[in-house]
CSV table of C-alpha atoms in Angstrom, one decimal:
chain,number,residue,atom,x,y,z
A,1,UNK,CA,189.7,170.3,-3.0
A,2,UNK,CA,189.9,170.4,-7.0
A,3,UNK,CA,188.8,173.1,-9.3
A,4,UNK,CA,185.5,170.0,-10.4
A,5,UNK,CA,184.6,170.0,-6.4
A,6,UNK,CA,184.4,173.8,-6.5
A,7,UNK,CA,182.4,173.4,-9.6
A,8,UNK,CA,180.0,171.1,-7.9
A,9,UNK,CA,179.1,173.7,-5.3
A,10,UNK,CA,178.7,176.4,-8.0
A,11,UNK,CA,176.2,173.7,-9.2
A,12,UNK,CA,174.7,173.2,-5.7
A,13,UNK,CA,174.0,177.3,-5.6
A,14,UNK,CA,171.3,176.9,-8.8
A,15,UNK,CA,168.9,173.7,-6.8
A,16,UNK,CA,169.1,174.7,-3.0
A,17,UNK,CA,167.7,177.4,-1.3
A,18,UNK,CA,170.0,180.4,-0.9
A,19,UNK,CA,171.6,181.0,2.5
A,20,UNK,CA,171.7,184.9,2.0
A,21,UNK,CA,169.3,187.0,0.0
A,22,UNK,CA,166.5,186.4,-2.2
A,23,UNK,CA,165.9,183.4,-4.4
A,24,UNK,CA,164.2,185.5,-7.0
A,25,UNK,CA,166.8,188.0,-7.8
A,26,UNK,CA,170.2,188.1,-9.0
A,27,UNK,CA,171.6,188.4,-5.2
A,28,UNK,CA,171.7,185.2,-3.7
A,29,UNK,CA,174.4,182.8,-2.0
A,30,UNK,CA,174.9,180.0,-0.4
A,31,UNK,CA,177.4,179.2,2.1
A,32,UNK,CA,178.9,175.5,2.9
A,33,UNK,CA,182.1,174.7,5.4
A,34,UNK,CA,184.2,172.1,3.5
A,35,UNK,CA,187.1,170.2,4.2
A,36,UNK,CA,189.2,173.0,2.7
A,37,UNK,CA,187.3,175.8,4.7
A,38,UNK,CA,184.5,178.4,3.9
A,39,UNK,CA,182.8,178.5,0.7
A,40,UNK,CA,180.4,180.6,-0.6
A,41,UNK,CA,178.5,180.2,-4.2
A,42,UNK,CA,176.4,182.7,-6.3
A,43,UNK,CA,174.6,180.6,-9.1
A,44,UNK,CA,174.4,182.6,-12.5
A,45,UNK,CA,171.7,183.7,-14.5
A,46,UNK,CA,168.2,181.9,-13.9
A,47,UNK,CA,165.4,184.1,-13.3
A,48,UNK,CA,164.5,187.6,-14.7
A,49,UNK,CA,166.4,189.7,-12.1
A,50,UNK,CA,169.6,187.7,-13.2
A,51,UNK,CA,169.1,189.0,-16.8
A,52,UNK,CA,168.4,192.4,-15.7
A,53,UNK,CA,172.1,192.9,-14.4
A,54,UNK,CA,173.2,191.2,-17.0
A,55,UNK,CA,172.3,193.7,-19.3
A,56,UNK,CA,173.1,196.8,-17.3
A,57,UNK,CA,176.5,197.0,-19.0
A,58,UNK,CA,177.0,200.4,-17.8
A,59,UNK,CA,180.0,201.0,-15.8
A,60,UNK,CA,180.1,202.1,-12.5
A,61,UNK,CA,183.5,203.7,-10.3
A,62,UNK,CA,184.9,202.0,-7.6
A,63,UNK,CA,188.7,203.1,-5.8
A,64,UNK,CA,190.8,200.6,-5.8
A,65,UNK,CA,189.2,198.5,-8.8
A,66,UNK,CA,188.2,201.0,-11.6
A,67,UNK,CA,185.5,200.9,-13.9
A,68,UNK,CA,183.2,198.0,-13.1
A,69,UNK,CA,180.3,196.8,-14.9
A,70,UNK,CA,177.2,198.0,-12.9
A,71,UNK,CA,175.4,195.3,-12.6
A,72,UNK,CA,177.3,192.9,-11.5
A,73,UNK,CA,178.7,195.4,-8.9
A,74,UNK,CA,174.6,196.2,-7.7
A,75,UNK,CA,174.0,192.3,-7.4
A,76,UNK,CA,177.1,192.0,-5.1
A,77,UNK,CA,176.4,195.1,-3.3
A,78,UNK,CA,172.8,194.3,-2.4
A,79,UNK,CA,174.5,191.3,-0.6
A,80,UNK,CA,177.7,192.7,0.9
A,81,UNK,CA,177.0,193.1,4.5
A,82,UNK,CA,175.4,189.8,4.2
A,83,UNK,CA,178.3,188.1,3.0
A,84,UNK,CA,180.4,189.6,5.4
A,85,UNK,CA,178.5,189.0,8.4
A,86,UNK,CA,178.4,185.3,7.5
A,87,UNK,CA,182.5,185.6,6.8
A,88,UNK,CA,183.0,187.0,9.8
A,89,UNK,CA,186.7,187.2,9.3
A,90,UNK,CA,187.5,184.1,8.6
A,91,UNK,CA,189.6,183.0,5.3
A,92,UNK,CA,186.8,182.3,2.4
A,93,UNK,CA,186.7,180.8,-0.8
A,94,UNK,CA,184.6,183.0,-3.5
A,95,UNK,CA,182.8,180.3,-6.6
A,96,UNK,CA,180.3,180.7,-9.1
A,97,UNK,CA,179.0,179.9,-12.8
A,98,UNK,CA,178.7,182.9,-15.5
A,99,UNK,CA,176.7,185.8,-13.4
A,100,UNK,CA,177.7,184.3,-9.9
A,101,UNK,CA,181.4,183.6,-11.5
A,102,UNK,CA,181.1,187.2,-12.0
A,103,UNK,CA,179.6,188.3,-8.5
A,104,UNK,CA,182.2,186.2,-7.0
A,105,UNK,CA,185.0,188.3,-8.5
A,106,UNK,CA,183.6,191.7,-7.8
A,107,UNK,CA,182.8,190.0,-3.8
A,108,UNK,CA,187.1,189.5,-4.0
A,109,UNK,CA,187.6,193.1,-5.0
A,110,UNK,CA,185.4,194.6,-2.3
A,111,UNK,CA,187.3,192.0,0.4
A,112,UNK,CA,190.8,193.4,-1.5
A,113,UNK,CA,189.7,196.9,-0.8
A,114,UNK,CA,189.2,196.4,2.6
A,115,UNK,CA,192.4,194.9,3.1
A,116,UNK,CA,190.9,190.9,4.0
A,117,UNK,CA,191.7,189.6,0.7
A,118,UNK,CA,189.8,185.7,0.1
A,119,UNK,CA,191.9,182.3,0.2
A,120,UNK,CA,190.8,182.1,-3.6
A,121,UNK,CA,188.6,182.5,-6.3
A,122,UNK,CA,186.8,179.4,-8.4
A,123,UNK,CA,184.9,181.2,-11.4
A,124,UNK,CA,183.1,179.3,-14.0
A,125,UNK,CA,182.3,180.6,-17.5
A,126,UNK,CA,182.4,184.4,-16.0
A,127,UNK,CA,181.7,187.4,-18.2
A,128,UNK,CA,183.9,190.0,-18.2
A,129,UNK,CA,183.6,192.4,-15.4
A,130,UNK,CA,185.7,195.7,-15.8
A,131,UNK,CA,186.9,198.1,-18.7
A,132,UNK,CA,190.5,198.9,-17.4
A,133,UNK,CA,193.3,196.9,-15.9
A,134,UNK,CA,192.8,198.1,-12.3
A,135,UNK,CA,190.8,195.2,-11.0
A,136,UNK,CA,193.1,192.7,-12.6
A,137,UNK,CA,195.7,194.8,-10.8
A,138,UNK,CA,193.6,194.4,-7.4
A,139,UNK,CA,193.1,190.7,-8.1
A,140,UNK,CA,196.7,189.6,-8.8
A,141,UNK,CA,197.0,189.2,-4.8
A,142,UNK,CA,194.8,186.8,-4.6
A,143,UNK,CA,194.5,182.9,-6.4
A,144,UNK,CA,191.9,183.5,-9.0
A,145,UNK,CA,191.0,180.3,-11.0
A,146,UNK,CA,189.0,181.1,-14.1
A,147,UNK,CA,187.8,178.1,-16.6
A,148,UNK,CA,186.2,178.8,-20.1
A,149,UNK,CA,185.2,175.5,-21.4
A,150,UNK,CA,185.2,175.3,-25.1
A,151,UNK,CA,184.1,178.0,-27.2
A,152,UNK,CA,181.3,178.9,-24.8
A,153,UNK,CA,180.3,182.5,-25.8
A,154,UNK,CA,179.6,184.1,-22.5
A,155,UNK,CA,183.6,185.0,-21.2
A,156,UNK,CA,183.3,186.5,-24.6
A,157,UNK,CA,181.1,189.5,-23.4
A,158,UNK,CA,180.5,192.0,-23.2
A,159,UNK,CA,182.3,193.5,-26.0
A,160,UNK,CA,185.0,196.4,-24.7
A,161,UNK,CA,185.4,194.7,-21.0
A,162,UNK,CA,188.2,192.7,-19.4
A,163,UNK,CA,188.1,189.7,-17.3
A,164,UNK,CA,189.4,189.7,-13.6
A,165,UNK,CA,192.0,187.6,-14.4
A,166,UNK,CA,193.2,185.0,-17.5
A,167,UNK,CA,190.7,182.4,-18.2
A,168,UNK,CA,192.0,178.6,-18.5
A,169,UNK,CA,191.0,177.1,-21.8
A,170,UNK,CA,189.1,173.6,-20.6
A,171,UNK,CA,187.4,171.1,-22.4
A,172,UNK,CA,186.5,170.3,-26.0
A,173,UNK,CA,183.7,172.8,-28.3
A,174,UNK,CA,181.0,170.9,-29.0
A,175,UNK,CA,180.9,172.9,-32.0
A,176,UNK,CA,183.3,175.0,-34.0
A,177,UNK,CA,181.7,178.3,-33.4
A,178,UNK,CA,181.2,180.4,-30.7
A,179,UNK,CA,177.9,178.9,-28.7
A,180,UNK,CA,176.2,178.9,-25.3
A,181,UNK,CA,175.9,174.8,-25.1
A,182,UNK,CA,179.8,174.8,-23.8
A,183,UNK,CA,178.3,176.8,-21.1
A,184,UNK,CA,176.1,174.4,-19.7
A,185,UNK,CA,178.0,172.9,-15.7
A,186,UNK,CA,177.4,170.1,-16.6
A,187,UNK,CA,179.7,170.3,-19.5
A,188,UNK,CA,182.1,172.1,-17.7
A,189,UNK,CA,181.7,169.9,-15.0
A,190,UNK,CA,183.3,167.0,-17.0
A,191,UNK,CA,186.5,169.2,-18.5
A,192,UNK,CA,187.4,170.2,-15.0
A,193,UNK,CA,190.5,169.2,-13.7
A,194,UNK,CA,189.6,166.4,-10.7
A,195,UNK,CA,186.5,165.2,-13.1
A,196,UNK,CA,188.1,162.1,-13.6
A,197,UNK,CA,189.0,161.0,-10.3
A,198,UNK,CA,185.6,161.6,-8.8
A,199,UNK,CA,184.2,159.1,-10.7
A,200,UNK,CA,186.3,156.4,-9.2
């Protein structure tokens, strides 16, 4: 699978009806067997629950990862035993846009801590998620794929955090300044590497 076909199920998580938690709230997931094994997506930032974790840009401790923004930790961890249940051991593949690009990461550090590391990681436009370098340290075991399309503002924030790992520059700003209509998928859709051939 390409990094676009992993951007088409991070698309999929915003229109169908989550497999695991609530639809209204910023824990949700869906979970799709592909050709190149178990997927699961967390959409981003849609609804007023979404928002609220966006914004709780305190930090919280975890061992093994650091500081962690807390509210993208609390969205993963309402679903955690969800997730895993539905894993059930097997070798997954973490993807989502903004928020759920963020979830996913903070789903791979809890699966690094408890020594079942994912296949990979497909993130989309994520904010950053931690203020120290442990969780990139507890991430460089496993493929993480991050894309930042443009001069989309939101892997930009928040101010004084790190990403999980170093974004790929994609695509071409629609403006010159720093904006939030690079962050739109389908934008990123098109800039992704395997775009091109899907249309064919």
């Amino acid at each position: 699978m390409t990094p676009y076909d992993y951007g088409l199920l991070a698309q999929e998580a915003y229109t169908s009806k989550p497999d695991i938690g609530v639809e209204d709230s910023a824990s949700r997931a869906i979970v799709r067997q592909t050709a190149a094994g178990l997927v699961v997506a967390f959409p981003g930032t849609n609804n007023i629950p979404c928002w609220v974790a966006d914004l709780d840009g305190m930090t919280t401790f975890v061992s093994g990862a650091g500081e962690l923004h807390k509210g993208f930790w609390d969205a993963w961890q309402a679903i955690a035993p969800a997730v895993k249940a539905a894993v059930a051991g097997r070798p997954v593949t973490f993807v989502g846009h903004s928020l759920g690009a963020a979830i996913a990461q903070m789903a791979a550090l809890d699966f690094v801590i408890a020594g079942t590391p994912p296949r990979a990681v497909y993130g989309f436009e994520p904010p950053r998620i931690c203020t120290t370098a442990a969780a990139r340290a507890a991430l460089s075991h496993v493929p993480v794929y991050l894309y930042h399309n443009g001069k989309d503002l939101v892997p930009e924030v928040p101010i004084g955090f790190q990403h999980g790992a170093y974004p790929e520059d994609i695509g071409t700003p629609c403006w010159p300044i720093p904006n939030i209509s690079d962050h739109m998928m389908a934008r990123v859709l098109k800039a992704l590497p395997g775009y091109a051939n899907a249309q064919h």
